[in-house]
mmCIF file of C-alpha atoms and ligand atoms in Angstrom:
data_model
loop_
_atom_site.group_PDB
_atom_site.id
_atom_site.type_symbol
_atom_site.label_atom_id
_atom_site.label_comp_id
_atom_site.label_asym_id
_atom_site.label_seq_id
_atom_site.Cartn_x
_atom_site.Cartn_y
_atom_site.Cartn_z
ATOM 1 C CA MET Q 1336 75.284 97.947 83.266
ATOM 2 C CA GLU Q 1337 78.644 99.639 83.173
ATOM 3 C CA ILE Q 1338 81.534 97.229 82.746
ATOM 4 C CA PRO Q 1339 84.645 98.137 84.751
ATOM 5 C CA VAL Q 1340 87.717 98.470 82.505
ATOM 6 C CA VAL Q 1341 91.257 98.306 83.788
ATOM 7 C CA GLN Q 1342 93.041 100.612 81.385
ATOM 8 C CA LYS Q 1343 96.588 100.625 82.626
ATOM 9 C CA VAL Q 1344 97.661 97.347 84.132
ATOM 10 C CA GLY Q 1345 101.155 98.707 84.719
ATOM 11 C CA LYS Q 1346 99.864 101.589 86.875
ATOM 12 C CA LEU Q 1347 100.517 99.822 90.175
ATOM 13 C CA ASN Q 1348 104.086 99.007 89.063
ATOM 14 C CA ASP Q 1349 104.630 102.641 88.102
ATOM 15 C CA GLU Q 1350 103.414 103.821 91.502
ATOM 16 C CA VAL Q 1351 105.749 101.465 93.365
ATOM 17 C CA ALA Q 1352 108.606 102.460 91.033
ATOM 18 C CA ALA Q 1353 107.989 106.133 91.824
ATOM 19 C CA GLY Q 1354 108.200 105.236 95.525
ATOM 20 C CA ASN Q 1355 111.495 103.399 94.917
ATOM 21 C CA ARG Q 1356 112.835 106.460 93.109
ATOM 22 C CA SER Q 1357 111.912 108.731 96.031
ATOM 23 C CA LEU Q 1358 113.505 106.402 98.578
ATOM 24 C CA LEU Q 1359 116.707 106.174 96.541
ATOM 25 C CA ARG Q 1360 116.881 109.952 96.036
ATOM 26 C CA GLU Q 1361 116.316 110.585 99.760
ATOM 27 C CA ALA Q 1362 119.176 108.179 100.514
ATOM 28 C CA GLY Q 1363 121.415 109.776 97.851
ATOM 29 C CA VAL Q 1364 121.747 106.538 95.868
ATOM 30 C CA LYS Q 1365 122.014 106.522 92.082
ATOM 31 C CA CYS Q 1366 120.342 103.505 90.471
ATOM 32 C CA LEU Q 1367 121.059 101.717 87.218
ATOM 33 C CA ASN Q 1368 118.907 98.996 85.634
ATOM 34 C CA LEU Q 1369 121.142 96.680 83.563
ATOM 35 C CA MET Q 1370 119.365 94.760 80.813
ATOM 36 C CA GLY Q 1371 120.611 92.192 78.315
ATOM 37 C CA SER Q 1372 120.242 88.596 77.126
ATOM 38 C CA PRO Q 1373 121.026 85.609 79.326
ATOM 39 C CA GLY Q 1374 124.776 85.104 79.141
ATOM 40 C CA CYS Q 1375 125.698 88.482 77.612
ATOM 41 C CA GLY Q 1376 128.068 89.082 80.532
ATOM 42 C CA LYS Q 1377 126.101 91.229 82.985
ATOM 43 C CA THR Q 1378 127.328 89.501 86.135
ATOM 44 C CA ALA Q 1379 130.894 89.230 84.828
ATOM 45 C CA LEU Q 1380 130.938 92.986 84.223
ATOM 46 C CA LEU Q 1381 129.599 93.625 87.725
ATOM 47 C CA GLU Q 1382 132.304 91.414 89.213
ATOM 48 C CA VAL Q 1383 135.166 93.314 87.569
ATOM 49 C CA THR Q 1384 133.480 96.659 88.302
ATOM 50 C CA LEU Q 1385 133.034 95.930 91.996
ATOM 51 C CA ALA Q 1386 136.643 94.803 92.255
ATOM 52 C CA ALA Q 1387 137.991 97.875 90.440
ATOM 53 C CA LEU Q 1388 135.895 100.564 92.160
ATOM 54 C CA ARG Q 1389 135.774 99.197 95.714
ATOM 55 C CA GLU Q 1390 137.949 102.025 97.113
ATOM 56 C CA GLU Q 1391 135.985 104.729 95.272
ATOM 57 C CA MET Q 1392 132.317 103.970 95.823
ATOM 58 C CA THR Q 1393 129.999 101.661 97.731
ATOM 59 C CA ILE Q 1394 127.905 99.661 95.311
ATOM 60 C CA GLY Q 1395 124.847 97.584 96.169
ATOM 61 C CA VAL Q 1396 123.556 94.956 93.752
ATOM 62 C CA ILE Q 1397 120.153 93.370 93.221
ATOM 63 C CA THR Q 1398 120.372 90.381 90.887
ATOM 64 C CA GLY Q 1399 117.247 89.064 89.210
ATOM 65 C CA ASP Q 1400 116.943 85.503 87.951
ATOM 66 C CA LEU Q 1401 114.227 82.931 87.489
ATOM 67 C CA THR Q 1402 115.908 80.645 89.994
ATOM 68 C CA THR Q 1403 119.222 79.994 91.842
ATOM 69 C CA THR Q 1404 121.453 82.347 93.849
ATOM 70 C CA ARG Q 1405 124.453 81.842 91.560
ATOM 71 C CA ASP Q 1406 124.800 85.441 90.398
ATOM 72 C CA ALA Q 1407 124.470 86.777 93.951
ATOM 73 C CA GLU Q 1408 127.145 84.314 95.105
ATOM 74 C CA ARG Q 1409 129.525 85.632 92.428
ATOM 75 C CA VAL Q 1410 128.768 89.236 93.367
ATOM 76 C CA ALA Q 1411 129.066 88.475 97.104
ATOM 77 C CA ARG Q 1412 132.792 87.777 96.634
ATOM 78 C CA HIS Q 1413 133.163 91.535 96.074
ATOM 79 C CA THR Q 1414 130.493 93.209 98.218
ATOM 80 C CA PRO Q 1415 128.319 92.270 101.210
ATOM 81 C CA HIS Q 1416 125.554 94.473 99.777
ATOM 82 C CA VAL Q 1417 123.834 92.012 97.462
ATOM 83 C CA VAL Q 1418 120.321 90.602 97.251
ATOM 84 C CA GLN Q 1419 119.116 87.886 94.871
ATOM 85 C CA ILE Q 1420 115.544 88.047 93.644
ATOM 86 C CA ASN Q 1421 114.120 84.834 92.202
ATOM 87 C CA THR Q 1422 111.154 85.589 89.983
ATOM 88 C CA GLY Q 1423 110.107 81.919 89.901
ATOM 89 C CA GLY Q 1424 109.501 81.985 86.154
ATOM 90 C CA GLY Q 1425 108.838 85.699 85.682
ATOM 91 C CA CYS Q 1426 110.779 87.063 82.691
ATOM 92 C CA HIS Q 1427 111.518 90.510 84.199
ATOM 93 C CA LEU Q 1428 111.822 92.306 87.513
ATOM 94 C CA GLU Q 1429 108.967 94.443 88.811
ATOM 95 C CA ALA Q 1430 109.176 97.449 91.080
ATOM 96 C CA HIS Q 1431 107.744 95.695 94.158
ATOM 97 C CA GLN Q 1432 110.470 93.043 93.956
ATOM 98 C CA VAL Q 1433 113.145 95.730 93.790
ATOM 99 C CA ARG Q 1434 111.496 97.437 96.794
ATOM 100 C CA GLN Q 1435 111.873 94.191 98.745
ATOM 101 C CA GLY Q 1436 115.502 93.991 97.706
ATOM 102 C CA MET Q 1437 116.097 97.621 98.692
ATOM 103 C CA ALA Q 1438 114.664 96.875 102.144
ATOM 104 C CA ARG Q 1439 117.500 94.398 102.699
ATOM 105 C CA LEU Q 1440 120.268 96.836 101.732
ATOM 106 C CA PRO Q 1441 121.805 99.666 103.807
ATOM 107 C CA LEU Q 1442 120.727 102.379 101.366
ATOM 108 C CA SER Q 1443 122.258 105.225 103.387
ATOM 109 C CA GLU Q 1444 125.704 103.593 102.945
ATOM 110 C CA LEU Q 1445 125.430 103.145 99.171
ATOM 111 C CA ASP Q 1446 126.535 105.467 96.376
ATOM 112 C CA LEU Q 1447 125.194 103.276 93.609
ATOM 113 C CA LEU Q 1448 122.599 100.515 93.277
ATOM 114 C CA VAL Q 1449 122.891 98.270 90.231
ATOM 115 C CA VAL Q 1450 119.910 96.101 89.361
ATOM 116 C CA GLU Q 1451 120.871 93.179 87.129
ATOM 117 C CA ASN Q 1452 117.575 92.449 85.438
ATOM 118 C CA VAL Q 1453 116.458 88.981 84.342
ATOM 119 C CA GLY Q 1454 118.252 87.983 81.133
ATOM 120 C CA ASN Q 1455 115.761 89.025 78.456
ATOM 121 C CA LEU Q 1456 115.745 91.713 75.762
ATOM 122 C CA ILE Q 1457 111.998 92.276 75.664
ATOM 123 C CA CYS Q 1458 109.947 92.299 78.882
ATOM 124 C CA PRO Q 1459 112.342 94.148 81.252
ATOM 125 C CA VAL Q 1460 112.295 97.203 78.981
ATOM 126 C CA SER Q 1461 108.658 98.023 79.787
ATOM 127 C CA PHE Q 1462 108.890 97.877 83.586
ATOM 128 C CA ASP Q 1463 110.021 100.929 85.503
ATOM 129 C CA LEU Q 1464 111.887 99.847 88.636
ATOM 130 C CA GLY Q 1465 112.611 103.329 89.980
ATOM 131 C CA GLN Q 1466 116.059 103.498 88.364
ATOM 132 C CA ASP Q 1467 117.692 106.715 87.211
ATOM 133 C CA VAL Q 1468 118.901 105.120 83.991
ATOM 134 C CA LYS Q 1469 118.538 101.941 81.977
ATOM 135 C CA VAL Q 1470 121.696 100.455 80.480
ATOM 136 C CA GLY Q 1471 121.406 97.973 77.615
ATOM 137 C CA MET Q 1472 123.946 95.251 76.883
ATOM 138 C CA PHE Q 1473 124.484 93.231 73.697
ATOM 139 C CA SER Q 1474 127.393 90.827 73.350
ATOM 140 C CA VAL Q 1475 129.472 90.032 70.277
ATOM 141 C CA PRO Q 1476 128.472 86.323 70.072
ATOM 142 C CA GLU Q 1477 124.775 87.294 69.924
ATOM 143 C CA GLY Q 1478 125.351 88.738 66.444
ATOM 144 C CA GLU Q 1479 125.293 92.169 64.839
ATOM 145 C CA ASP Q 1480 121.532 92.151 64.235
ATOM 146 C CA LYS Q 1481 120.492 92.801 67.840
ATOM 147 C CA PRO Q 1482 120.063 96.600 67.541
ATOM 148 C CA ALA Q 1483 117.771 96.147 64.525
ATOM 149 C CA LYS Q 1484 115.781 93.416 66.281
ATOM 150 C CA HIS Q 1485 115.494 95.101 69.681
ATOM 151 C CA PRO Q 1486 115.001 98.821 69.082
ATOM 152 C CA ALA Q 1487 112.833 99.280 72.209
ATOM 153 C CA LEU Q 1488 115.803 98.691 74.493
ATOM 154 C CA LEU Q 1489 117.865 101.247 72.556
ATOM 155 C CA LEU Q 1490 115.139 103.878 72.738
ATOM 156 C CA GLU Q 1491 114.969 103.553 76.542
ATOM 157 C CA ALA Q 1492 118.671 103.240 77.353
ATOM 158 C CA ALA Q 1493 121.090 105.953 78.491
ATOM 159 C CA LEU Q 1494 124.036 103.793 77.446
ATOM 160 C CA LEU Q 1495 124.617 100.703 75.317
ATOM 161 C CA ILE Q 1496 127.393 98.288 76.205
ATOM 162 C CA LEU Q 1497 128.771 95.975 73.524
ATOM 163 C CA SER Q 1498 130.408 93.233 75.567
ATOM 164 C CA LYS Q 1499 132.839 90.380 74.857
ATOM 165 C CA VAL Q 1500 134.779 92.363 72.251
ATOM 166 C CA ASP Q 1501 137.727 90.021 72.933
ATOM 167 C CA LEU Q 1502 135.751 87.559 70.770
ATOM 168 C CA LEU Q 1503 135.656 89.814 67.682
ATOM 169 C CA PRO Q 1504 138.597 87.989 66.020
ATOM 170 C CA HIS Q 1505 136.866 84.641 66.522
ATOM 171 C CA VAL Q 1506 133.240 85.175 65.464
ATOM 172 C CA PRO Q 1507 131.821 86.607 62.222
ATOM 173 C CA PHE Q 1508 130.355 89.734 63.873
ATOM 174 C CA LYS Q 1509 129.876 92.640 61.438
ATOM 175 C CA LEU Q 1510 130.663 95.699 63.551
ATOM 176 C CA ASP Q 1511 129.862 98.091 60.674
ATOM 177 C CA VAL Q 1512 126.325 96.677 60.378
ATOM 178 C CA PHE Q 1513 125.850 96.850 64.169
ATOM 179 C CA LEU Q 1514 126.869 100.524 64.236
ATOM 180 C CA LYS Q 1515 124.883 101.444 61.104
ATOM 181 C CA ASP Q 1516 121.662 99.923 62.469
ATOM 182 C CA LEU Q 1517 122.281 101.575 65.817
ATOM 183 C CA ALA Q 1518 122.793 104.967 64.168
ATOM 184 C CA MET Q 1519 119.463 104.631 62.340
ATOM 185 C CA ILE Q 1520 117.553 103.763 65.515
ATOM 186 C CA ARG Q 1521 119.250 106.073 68.001
ATOM 187 C CA GLY Q 1522 122.211 107.931 66.582
ATOM 188 C CA ASN Q 1523 123.011 109.808 69.789
ATOM 189 C CA LEU Q 1524 123.127 106.775 72.099
ATOM 190 C CA PRO Q 1525 126.548 106.462 73.769
ATOM 191 C CA VAL Q 1526 128.171 103.053 73.199
ATOM 192 C CA ILE Q 1527 130.987 101.479 75.183
ATOM 193 C CA ALA Q 1528 132.626 98.398 73.686
ATOM 194 C CA LEU Q 1529 134.338 96.343 76.356
ATOM 195 C CA SER Q 1530 135.475 92.969 77.577
ATOM 196 C CA ALA Q 1531 135.246 91.841 81.188
ATOM 197 C CA THR Q 1532 137.782 89.138 80.304
ATOM 198 C CA SER Q 1533 140.539 91.122 78.571
ATOM 199 C CA GLY Q 1534 139.834 94.439 80.294
ATOM 200 C CA GLN Q 1535 139.502 96.282 76.970
ATOM 201 C CA GLY Q 1536 137.152 99.262 77.251
ATOM 202 C CA LEU Q 1537 136.719 98.975 81.013
ATOM 203 C CA PRO Q 1538 138.294 102.390 81.801
ATOM 204 C CA ALA Q 1539 135.603 104.101 79.668
ATOM 205 C CA TRP Q 1540 132.881 102.191 81.549
ATOM 206 C CA PHE Q 1541 134.373 103.089 84.924
ATOM 207 C CA ASP Q 1542 134.555 106.763 83.886
ATOM 208 C CA TRP Q 1543 130.934 106.643 82.753
ATOM 209 C CA LEU Q 1544 129.928 105.185 86.141
ATOM 210 C CA ARG Q 1545 131.943 107.781 88.083
ATOM 211 C CA ALA Q 1546 130.218 110.591 86.178
ATOM 212 C CA PHE Q 1547 126.823 108.925 86.712
ATOM 213 C CA VAL Q 1548 127.382 108.690 90.471
ATOM 214 C CA ARG Q 1549 128.468 112.357 90.505
ATOM 215 C CA GLY Q 1550 125.115 113.194 88.886
ATOM 216 C CA GLU Q 1551 126.617 114.176 85.533
ATOM 217 C CA ARG Q 1552 124.660 111.601 83.499
HETATM 218 N N1 GDP O 87 135.012 85.865 76.171
HETATM 219 C C1 GDP O 87 134.294 86.514 77.100
HETATM 220 N N2 GDP O 87 133.441 85.823 77.864
HETATM 221 C C2 GDP O 87 132.723 86.517 78.802
HETATM 222 C C3 GDP O 87 132.867 87.918 78.984
HETATM 223 N N3 GDP O 87 132.002 88.296 79.950
HETATM 224 C C4 GDP O 87 131.365 87.189 80.366
HETATM 225 N N4 GDP O 87 131.812 86.109 79.682
HETATM 226 C C5 GDP O 87 131.366 84.719 79.830
HETATM 227 O O1 GDP O 87 130.008 84.641 79.377
HETATM 228 C C6 GDP O 87 129.276 83.731 80.187
HETATM 229 C C7 GDP O 87 128.054 84.424 80.761
HETATM 230 O O2 GDP O 87 128.487 85.468 81.641
HETATM 231 P P1 GDP O 87 127.563 86.038 82.778
HETATM 232 O O3 GDP O 87 128.289 87.145 83.421
HETATM 233 O O4 GDP O 87 127.065 84.934 83.661
HETATM 234 O O5 GDP O 87 126.322 86.593 81.917
HETATM 235 P P2 GDP O 87 124.876 87.129 82.381
HETATM 236 O O6 GDP O 87 123.923 85.980 82.240
HETATM 237 O O7 GDP O 87 124.561 88.226 81.425
HETATM 238 O O8 GDP O 87 125.020 87.608 83.791
HETATM 239 C C8 GDP O 87 130.237 83.223 81.246
HETATM 240 O O9 GDP O 87 130.770 81.985 80.819
HETATM 241 C C9 GDP O 87 131.302 84.295 81.278
HETATM 242 O O10 GDP O 87 132.556 83.806 81.709
HETATM 243 C C10 GDP O 87 133.803 88.608 78.151
HETATM 244 O O11 GDP O 87 133.988 89.834 78.217
HETATM 245 N N5 GDP O 87 134.491 87.859 77.226
HETATM 246 MG MG1 MG O 88 123.873 87.179 85.490
#
């Protein structure tokens, strides 16, 4: 008797993700998958970004969380184009959930779709959602050891954001160690250090996004 073997359990996700990518390309929407720990400042960065770029580009947002609509409510103060996905315990977003979110957004009106993934540094990295790029985010209070401990995120990302740099004077974060570890894992990875609270570094992030939407990243 021949035993059936399922060799690639992620195959279905990859197929749906490829479909998402086609739909987004047809609609002319660039898509970014934002990944970082719970509380690293993903939603706060989206809030200031939406407020700053509202005259320049139309941004849709899909926020992923285990439960609650709190992130979507924060984002909805800045754009009507927001969908909350509750994974009900799932530690990452999957492509079919993003497809459902996309179905509730006016894709033809958007320049950019940002997917705020579930706060987690491990599982989201392995799931293609149909994005053009993955952006990783570590925050200063998480400590300087995060690049060394989470290399998979760095190997997948097109950009790393170091957030909450306004806290550098207040926490014992060793920036030299952070940068040295990062250089060993992925020396050519662009890094933007910023603070959604103080505004430091935000112009570099906005420029990066503008270039991304123009297709230059
Ligand atoms: N000091 C400081 N706090 C921040 C910054 N960005 C976010 N926060 C705070 O960090 C907490 C988590 O932020 P949130 O955006 O919800 O993180 P998320 O879980 O990654 O979406 C909130 O209390 C924010 O006010 C920042 O740049 N500096
Ligand atoms: Mg959030």
